[in-house]
PDB file of C-alpha atoms in Angstrom:
ATOM      1  CA  MET X   1      79.886 121.162 108.659  1.00  0.00           C
ATOM      2  CA  THR X   2      81.566 118.478 105.688  1.00  0.00           C
ATOM      3  CA  ASN X   3      79.682 115.766 105.041  1.00  0.00           C
ATOM      4  CA  LEU X   4      81.363 112.349 105.206  1.00  0.00           C
ATOM      5  CA  MET X   5      82.169 111.342 101.782  1.00  0.00           C
ATOM      6  CA  GLU X   6      84.875 115.055 101.996  1.00  0.00           C
ATOM      7  CA  ARG X   7      85.640 114.124 105.645  1.00  0.00           C
ATOM      8  CA  ILE X   8      86.869 110.658 104.206  1.00  0.00           C
ATOM      9  CA  GLY X   9      87.992 111.880 100.789  1.00  0.00           C
ATOM     10  CA  ASN X  10      89.616 114.738 103.623  1.00  0.00           C
ATOM     11  CA  GLU X  11      91.370 111.088 105.592  1.00  0.00           C
ATOM     12  CA  ARG X  12      92.748 109.868 102.792  1.00  0.00           C
ATOM     13  CA  ARG X  13      94.848 112.363 101.790  1.00  0.00           C
ATOM     14  CA  ARG X  14      96.294 113.549 104.448  1.00  0.00           C
ATOM     15  CA  LEU X  15      98.069 109.831 105.416  1.00  0.00           C
ATOM     16  CA  ARG X  16      99.106 109.633 101.508  1.00  0.00           C
ATOM     17  CA  SER X  17     100.321 112.897 102.218  1.00  0.00           C
ATOM     18  CA  VAL X  18     101.628 112.209 105.370  1.00  0.00           C
ATOM     19  CA  ARG X  19     102.949 108.555 103.594  1.00  0.00           C
ATOM     20  CA  LEU X  20     104.964 111.125 100.587  1.00  0.00           C
ATOM     21  CA  ARG X  21     106.366 113.378 103.152  1.00  0.00           C
ATOM     22  CA  MET X  22     108.020 110.245 104.698  1.00  0.00           C
ATOM     23  CA  ALA X  23     109.201 108.312 101.837  1.00  0.00           C
ATOM     24  CA  ALA X  24     110.290 112.201 100.400  1.00  0.00           C
ATOM     25  CA  ALA X  25     112.936 112.257 103.594  1.00  0.00           C
ATOM     26  CA  ILE X  26     113.970 108.309 103.859  1.00  0.00           C
ATOM     27  CA  GLU X  27     114.821 109.230 100.068  1.00  0.00           C
ATOM     28  CA  VAL X  28     116.753 112.137 101.257  1.00  0.00           C
ATOM     29  CA  GLN X  29     118.460 109.983 104.180  1.00  0.00           C
ATOM     30  CA  ALA X  30     118.758 111.127 107.518  1.00  0.00           C
ATOM     31  CA  ASN X  31     122.033 110.423 107.983  1.00  0.00           C
ATOM     32  CA  GLY X  32     121.875 110.640 111.730  1.00  0.00           C
ATOM     33  CA  ASN X  33     120.674 113.939 111.069  1.00  0.00           C
ATOM     34  CA  GLU X  34     118.605 114.808 114.710  1.00  0.00           C
ATOM     35  CA  ALA X  35     116.241 117.343 113.014  1.00  0.00           C
ATOM     36  CA  PHE X  36     114.480 114.034 110.921  1.00  0.00           C
ATOM     37  CA  VAL X  37     113.620 112.552 114.733  1.00  0.00           C
ATOM     38  CA  PRO X  38     110.525 114.597 115.144  1.00  0.00           C
ATOM     39  CA  PHE X  39     109.796 114.019 112.335  1.00  0.00           C
ATOM     40  CA  TYR X  40     109.914 110.721 111.542  1.00  0.00           C
ATOM     41  CA  ILE X  41     108.248 110.433 115.157  1.00  0.00           C
ATOM     42  CA  ALA X  42     105.243 112.927 113.959  1.00  0.00           C
ATOM     43  CA  ALA X  43     104.999 110.761 110.157  1.00  0.00           C
ATOM     44  CA  ALA X  44     104.738 107.268 112.334  1.00  0.00           C
ATOM     45  CA  ASP X  45     102.580 109.011 115.065  1.00  0.00           C
ATOM     46  CA  TYR X  46      99.718 110.193 111.745  1.00  0.00           C
ATOM     47  CA  ILE X  47     100.375 106.767 110.481  1.00  0.00           C
ATOM     48  CA  ASP X  48      99.252 104.787 113.539  1.00  0.00           C
ATOM     49  CA  ALA X  49      96.135 106.661 114.595  1.00  0.00           C
ATOM     50  CA  THR X  50      95.047 106.208 110.990  1.00  0.00           C
ATOM     51  CA  MET X  51      95.487 103.138 109.623  1.00  0.00           C
ATOM     52  CA  GLN X  52      93.808 101.958 113.499  1.00  0.00           C
ATOM     53  CA  ARG X  53      90.695 104.216 112.435  1.00  0.00           C
ATOM     54  CA  VAL X  54      91.274 101.979 108.663  1.00  0.00           C
ATOM     55  CA  HIS X  55      91.259  98.479 110.679  1.00  0.00           C
ATOM     56  CA  GLU X  56      88.518  98.969 112.707  1.00  0.00           C
ATOM     57  CA  GLN X  57      86.416 100.880 109.808  1.00  0.00           C
ATOM     58  CA  ASP X  58      87.384  97.093 107.656  1.00  0.00           C
ATOM     59  CA  ILE X  59      86.291  95.324 110.449  1.00  0.00           C
ATOM     60  CA  LYS X  60      83.073  96.725 110.794  1.00  0.00           C
ATOM     61  CA  MET X  61      82.622  97.053 106.905  1.00  0.00           C
ATOM     62  CA  GLY X  62      83.019  92.599 106.853  1.00  0.00           C
ATOM     63  CA  GLN X  63      81.136  92.507 109.777  1.00  0.00           C
ATOM     64  CA  MET X  64      78.239  94.497 108.041  1.00  0.00           C
ATOM     65  CA  ILE X  65      78.734  92.652 104.615  1.00  0.00           C
ATOM     66  CA  THR X  66      78.278  89.497 106.763  1.00  0.00           C
ATOM     67  CA  ASP X  67      74.798  90.696 108.337  1.00  0.00           C
ATOM     68  CA  ARG X  68      73.447  91.761 105.790  1.00  0.00           C
ATOM     69  CA  VAL X  69      73.777  88.956 103.129  1.00  0.00           C
ATOM     70  CA  GLY X  70      72.533  86.553 105.556  1.00  0.00           C
ATOM     71  CA  GLU X  71      73.518  83.479 103.745  1.00  0.00           C
ATOM     72  CA  LEU X  72      77.967  83.771 102.558  1.00  0.00           C
ATOM     73  CA  ASP X  73      77.996  82.150  98.264  1.00  0.00           C
ATOM     74  CA  ASP X  74      81.882  81.004  97.271  1.00  0.00           C
ATOM     75  CA  GLN X  75      82.437  84.348  96.088  1.00  0.00           C
ATOM     76  CA  ILE X  76      81.472  86.613  99.228  1.00  0.00           C
ATOM     77  CA  ARG X  77      83.467  84.247 100.883  1.00  0.00           C
ATOM     78  CA  GLN X  78      86.181  84.883  98.738  1.00  0.00           C
ATOM     79  CA  ALA X  79      86.107  88.786  99.360  1.00  0.00           C
ATOM     80  CA  LEU X  80      85.450  88.477 103.263  1.00  0.00           C
ATOM     81  CA  GLY X  81      88.506  85.927 103.104  1.00  0.00           C
ATOM     82  CA  GLU X  82      90.486  88.740 101.494  1.00  0.00           C
ATOM     83  CA  LEU X  83      89.142  91.348 103.616  1.00  0.00           C
ATOM     84  CA  ASP X  84      90.823  88.771 106.994  1.00  0.00           C
ATOM     85  CA  ALA X  85      94.618  88.895 104.677  1.00  0.00           C
ATOM     86  CA  ARG X  86      94.894  92.074 104.237  1.00  0.00           C
ATOM     87  CA  LEU X  87      93.844  92.811 107.313  1.00  0.00           C
ATOM     88  CA  ALA X  88      96.529  90.524 109.123  1.00  0.00           C
ATOM     89  CA  GLY X  89      98.562  91.441 107.139  1.00  0.00           C
ATOM     90  CA  ALA X  90      98.259  95.331 107.665  1.00  0.00           C
ATOM     91  CA  LYS X  91      98.369  93.919 111.433  1.00  0.00           C
ATOM     92  CA  VAL X  92     101.612  92.483 111.181  1.00  0.00           C
ATOM     93  CA  GLN X  93     103.620  94.839 108.774  1.00  0.00           C
ATOM     94  CA  LEU X  94     102.213  98.432 111.037  1.00  0.00           C
ATOM     95  CA  GLU X  95     104.347  96.470 114.243  1.00  0.00           C
ATOM     96  CA  PRO X  96     108.157  96.840 113.436  1.00  0.00           C
ATOM     97  CA  PHE X  97     107.494 100.024 111.730  1.00  0.00           C
ATOM     98  CA  LEU X  98     106.123 101.301 114.667  1.00  0.00           C
ATOM     99  CA  ALA X  99     108.903  98.606 116.571  1.00  0.00           C
ATOM    100  CA  ALA X 100     111.577 101.265 115.317  1.00  0.00           C
ATOM    101  CA  ARG X 101     108.933 104.618 115.910  1.00  0.00           C
ATOM    102  CA  ASP X 102     109.224 103.833 119.967  1.00  0.00           C
ATOM    103  CA  ASP X 103     113.089 102.878 118.793  1.00  0.00           C
ATOM    104  CA  LEU X 104     113.240 106.070 117.593  1.00  0.00           C
ATOM    105  CA  ARG X 105     112.348 107.986 120.835  1.00  0.00           C
ATOM    106  CA  GLU X 106     114.138 105.941 122.624  1.00  0.00           C
ATOM    107  CA  ARG X 107     117.659 106.528 121.075  1.00  0.00           C
ATOM    108  CA  GLY X 108     117.042 109.359 119.408  1.00  0.00           C
ATOM    109  CA  SER X 109     119.104 109.685 116.268  1.00  0.00           C
ATOM    110  CA  GLU X 110     121.080 106.428 116.526  1.00  0.00           C
ATOM    111  CA  ALA X 111     117.946 105.109 115.911  1.00  0.00           C
ATOM    112  CA  LEU X 112     117.356 106.443 112.236  1.00  0.00           C
ATOM    113  CA  LYS X 113     119.028 104.333 110.002  1.00  0.00           C
ATOM    114  CA  GLY X 114     117.059 101.131 111.553  1.00  0.00           C
ATOM    115  CA  PHE X 115     113.491 103.518 111.581  1.00  0.00           C
ATOM    116  CA  GLU X 116     114.527 104.104 108.144  1.00  0.00           C
ATOM    117  CA  GLN X 117     114.416 100.336 106.643  1.00  0.00           C
ATOM    118  CA  ALA X 118     111.439  99.602 108.732  1.00  0.00           C
ATOM    119  CA  ALA X 119     109.709 102.575 107.422  1.00  0.00           C
ATOM    120  CA  GLN X 120     110.205 102.232 103.613  1.00  0.00           C
ATOM    121  CA  THR X 121     109.470  98.009 104.594  1.00  0.00           C
ATOM    122  CA  TYR X 122     105.828  99.346 105.662  1.00  0.00           C
ATOM    123  CA  SER X 123     105.426 101.821 102.728  1.00  0.00           C
ATOM    124  CA  ASP X 124     105.630  99.815 100.433  1.00  0.00           C
ATOM    125  CA  PHE X 125     102.856  97.033 101.295  1.00  0.00           C
ATOM    126  CA  ILE X 126     101.074  99.956 101.794  1.00  0.00           C
ATOM    127  CA  VAL X 127     100.951 101.031  98.188  1.00  0.00           C
ATOM    128  CA  ALA X 128     101.226  97.752  97.308  1.00  0.00           C
ATOM    129  CA  ASN X 129      98.181  96.074  99.511  1.00  0.00           C
ATOM    130  CA  MET X 130      95.811  98.574 100.749  1.00  0.00           C
ATOM    131  CA  GLY X 131      93.690 101.268  99.384  1.00  0.00           C
ATOM    132  CA  HIS X 132      89.934  99.968  97.916  1.00  0.00           C
ATOM    133  CA  HIS X 133      89.768  96.647  96.402  1.00  0.00           C
ATOM    134  CA  GLY X 134      86.996  95.227  94.377  1.00  0.00           C
ATOM    135  CA  ALA X 135      84.791  92.329  95.875  1.00  0.00           C
ATOM    136  CA  THR X 136      84.452  94.182  99.136  1.00  0.00           C
ATOM    137  CA  ASN X 137      83.550  97.501  97.714  1.00  0.00           C
ATOM    138  CA  ASP X 138      81.445  96.024  95.620  1.00  0.00           C
ATOM    139  CA  LEU X 139      79.517  94.098  98.249  1.00  0.00           C
ATOM    140  CA  SER X 140      79.491  97.363 100.528  1.00  0.00           C
ATOM    141  CA  VAL X 141      78.023 100.529  97.696  1.00  0.00           C
ATOM    142  CA  LYS X 142      75.193  97.645  97.146  1.00  0.00           C
ATOM    143  CA  LEU X 143      74.623  96.602 100.517  1.00  0.00           C
ATOM    144  CA  PHE X 144      75.107  99.667 102.807  1.00  0.00           C
ATOM    145  CA  THR X 145      72.750 103.208 103.392  1.00  0.00           C
ATOM    146  CA  PRO X 146      74.424 106.405 103.477  1.00  0.00           C
ATOM    147  CA  ASP X 147      73.563 105.838 107.766  1.00  0.00           C
ATOM    148  CA  ASP X 148      75.702 102.311 107.131  1.00  0.00           C
ATOM    149  CA  TRP X 149      78.658 104.564 105.449  1.00  0.00           C
ATOM    150  CA  GLU X 150      78.177 107.197 108.934  1.00  0.00           C
ATOM    151  CA  TYR X 151      78.809 104.634 111.000  1.00  0.00           C
ATOM    152  CA  MET X 152      81.077 102.545 109.789  1.00  0.00           C
ATOM    153  CA  ALA X 153      83.073 105.571 109.518  1.00  0.00           C
ATOM    154  CA  GLY X 154      82.960 106.551 112.883  1.00  0.00           C
ATOM    155  CA  ILE X 155      84.785 110.193 111.834  1.00  0.00           C
ATOM    156  CA  SER X 156      83.544 112.353 114.895  1.00  0.00           C
ATOM    157  CA  ASP X 157      84.563 116.182 114.933  1.00  0.00           C
ATOM    158  CA  GLU X 158      87.111 114.989 117.940  1.00  0.00           C
ATOM    159  CA  GLN X 159      88.907 112.827 116.189  1.00  0.00           C
ATOM    160  CA  SER X 160      89.244 114.541 113.126  1.00  0.00           C
ATOM    161  CA  ALA X 161      91.116 117.635 115.324  1.00  0.00           C
ATOM    162  CA  HIS X 162      92.662 115.304 116.678  1.00  0.00           C
ATOM    163  CA  ASP X 163      94.094 113.818 112.790  1.00  0.00           C
ATOM    164  CA  GLU X 164      94.890 117.361 111.323  1.00  0.00           C
ATOM    165  CA  GLN X 165      96.670 118.121 115.485  1.00  0.00           C
ATOM    166  CA  LEU X 166      99.088 115.473 114.538  1.00  0.00           C
ATOM    167  CA  PHE X 167      99.271 116.325 110.411  1.00  0.00           C
ATOM    168  CA  ASN X 168     100.158 119.960 111.691  1.00  0.00           C
ATOM    169  CA  ARG X 169     102.975 118.415 113.536  1.00  0.00           C
ATOM    170  CA  VAL X 170     104.448 116.285 110.681  1.00  0.00           C
ATOM    171  CA  VAL X 171     103.943 119.368 108.577  1.00  0.00           C
ATOM    172  CA  ALA X 172     105.789 121.459 111.317  1.00  0.00           C
ATOM    173  CA  THR X 173     108.861 118.871 111.829  1.00  0.00           C
ATOM    174  CA  MET X 174     109.738 118.318 108.573  1.00  0.00           C
ATOM    175  CA  PRO X 175     113.157 117.987 107.745  1.00  0.00           C
ATOM    176  CA  GLU X 176     114.222 120.859 105.669  1.00  0.00           C
ATOM    177  CA  GLY X 177     115.645 120.199 101.919  1.00  0.00           C
ATOM    178  CA  VAL X 178     113.501 117.025 102.546  1.00  0.00           C
ATOM    179  CA  ALA X 179     110.977 118.179  99.057  1.00  0.00           C
ATOM    180  CA  GLU X 180     107.240 118.539  99.516  1.00  0.00           C
ATOM    181  CA  PRO X 181     105.380 115.943  98.289  1.00  0.00           C
ATOM    182  CA  THR X 182     103.458 116.411  94.402  1.00  0.00           C
ATOM    183  CA  ASP X 183     100.282 115.037  94.029  1.00  0.00           C
TER     184      ASP X 183
END
């Protein structure tokens, strides 16, 4: 079994790879090509599962920071406020993306253009707003033990296997003519 940091690293790399694959497909434009439908659904399913887990991790992180520091000063309040704002923003942005995925499931190629627009908006949000953020990251490094990181990550063997299955579906359904992402 890989260690926690390797597992988290693999999770983040796959999420980035899926987002880049989706962005490459959006750049090509489906133009009604039915082959894009299963790919976009697979990419959205992967992003949904992963972002739900990231959301849960961030909620745990905020609660653990609050529990560890005892009294909150202005700097910690600001860091936690920024975390709460990112969580709320991410949820708001995820909803129309998942609604576009569900529409794609229901209407197939007729919903491709709408999905591509929603996916581009969501991808732009992720690039601009997600990732490591100094204040909460600094606090968690200072306050958390290895066991805390394990708890916060909440990565199980079953969940890892499910993620790998979802990722493999993304790779298997990628339409011809869409460039593989380069890191």
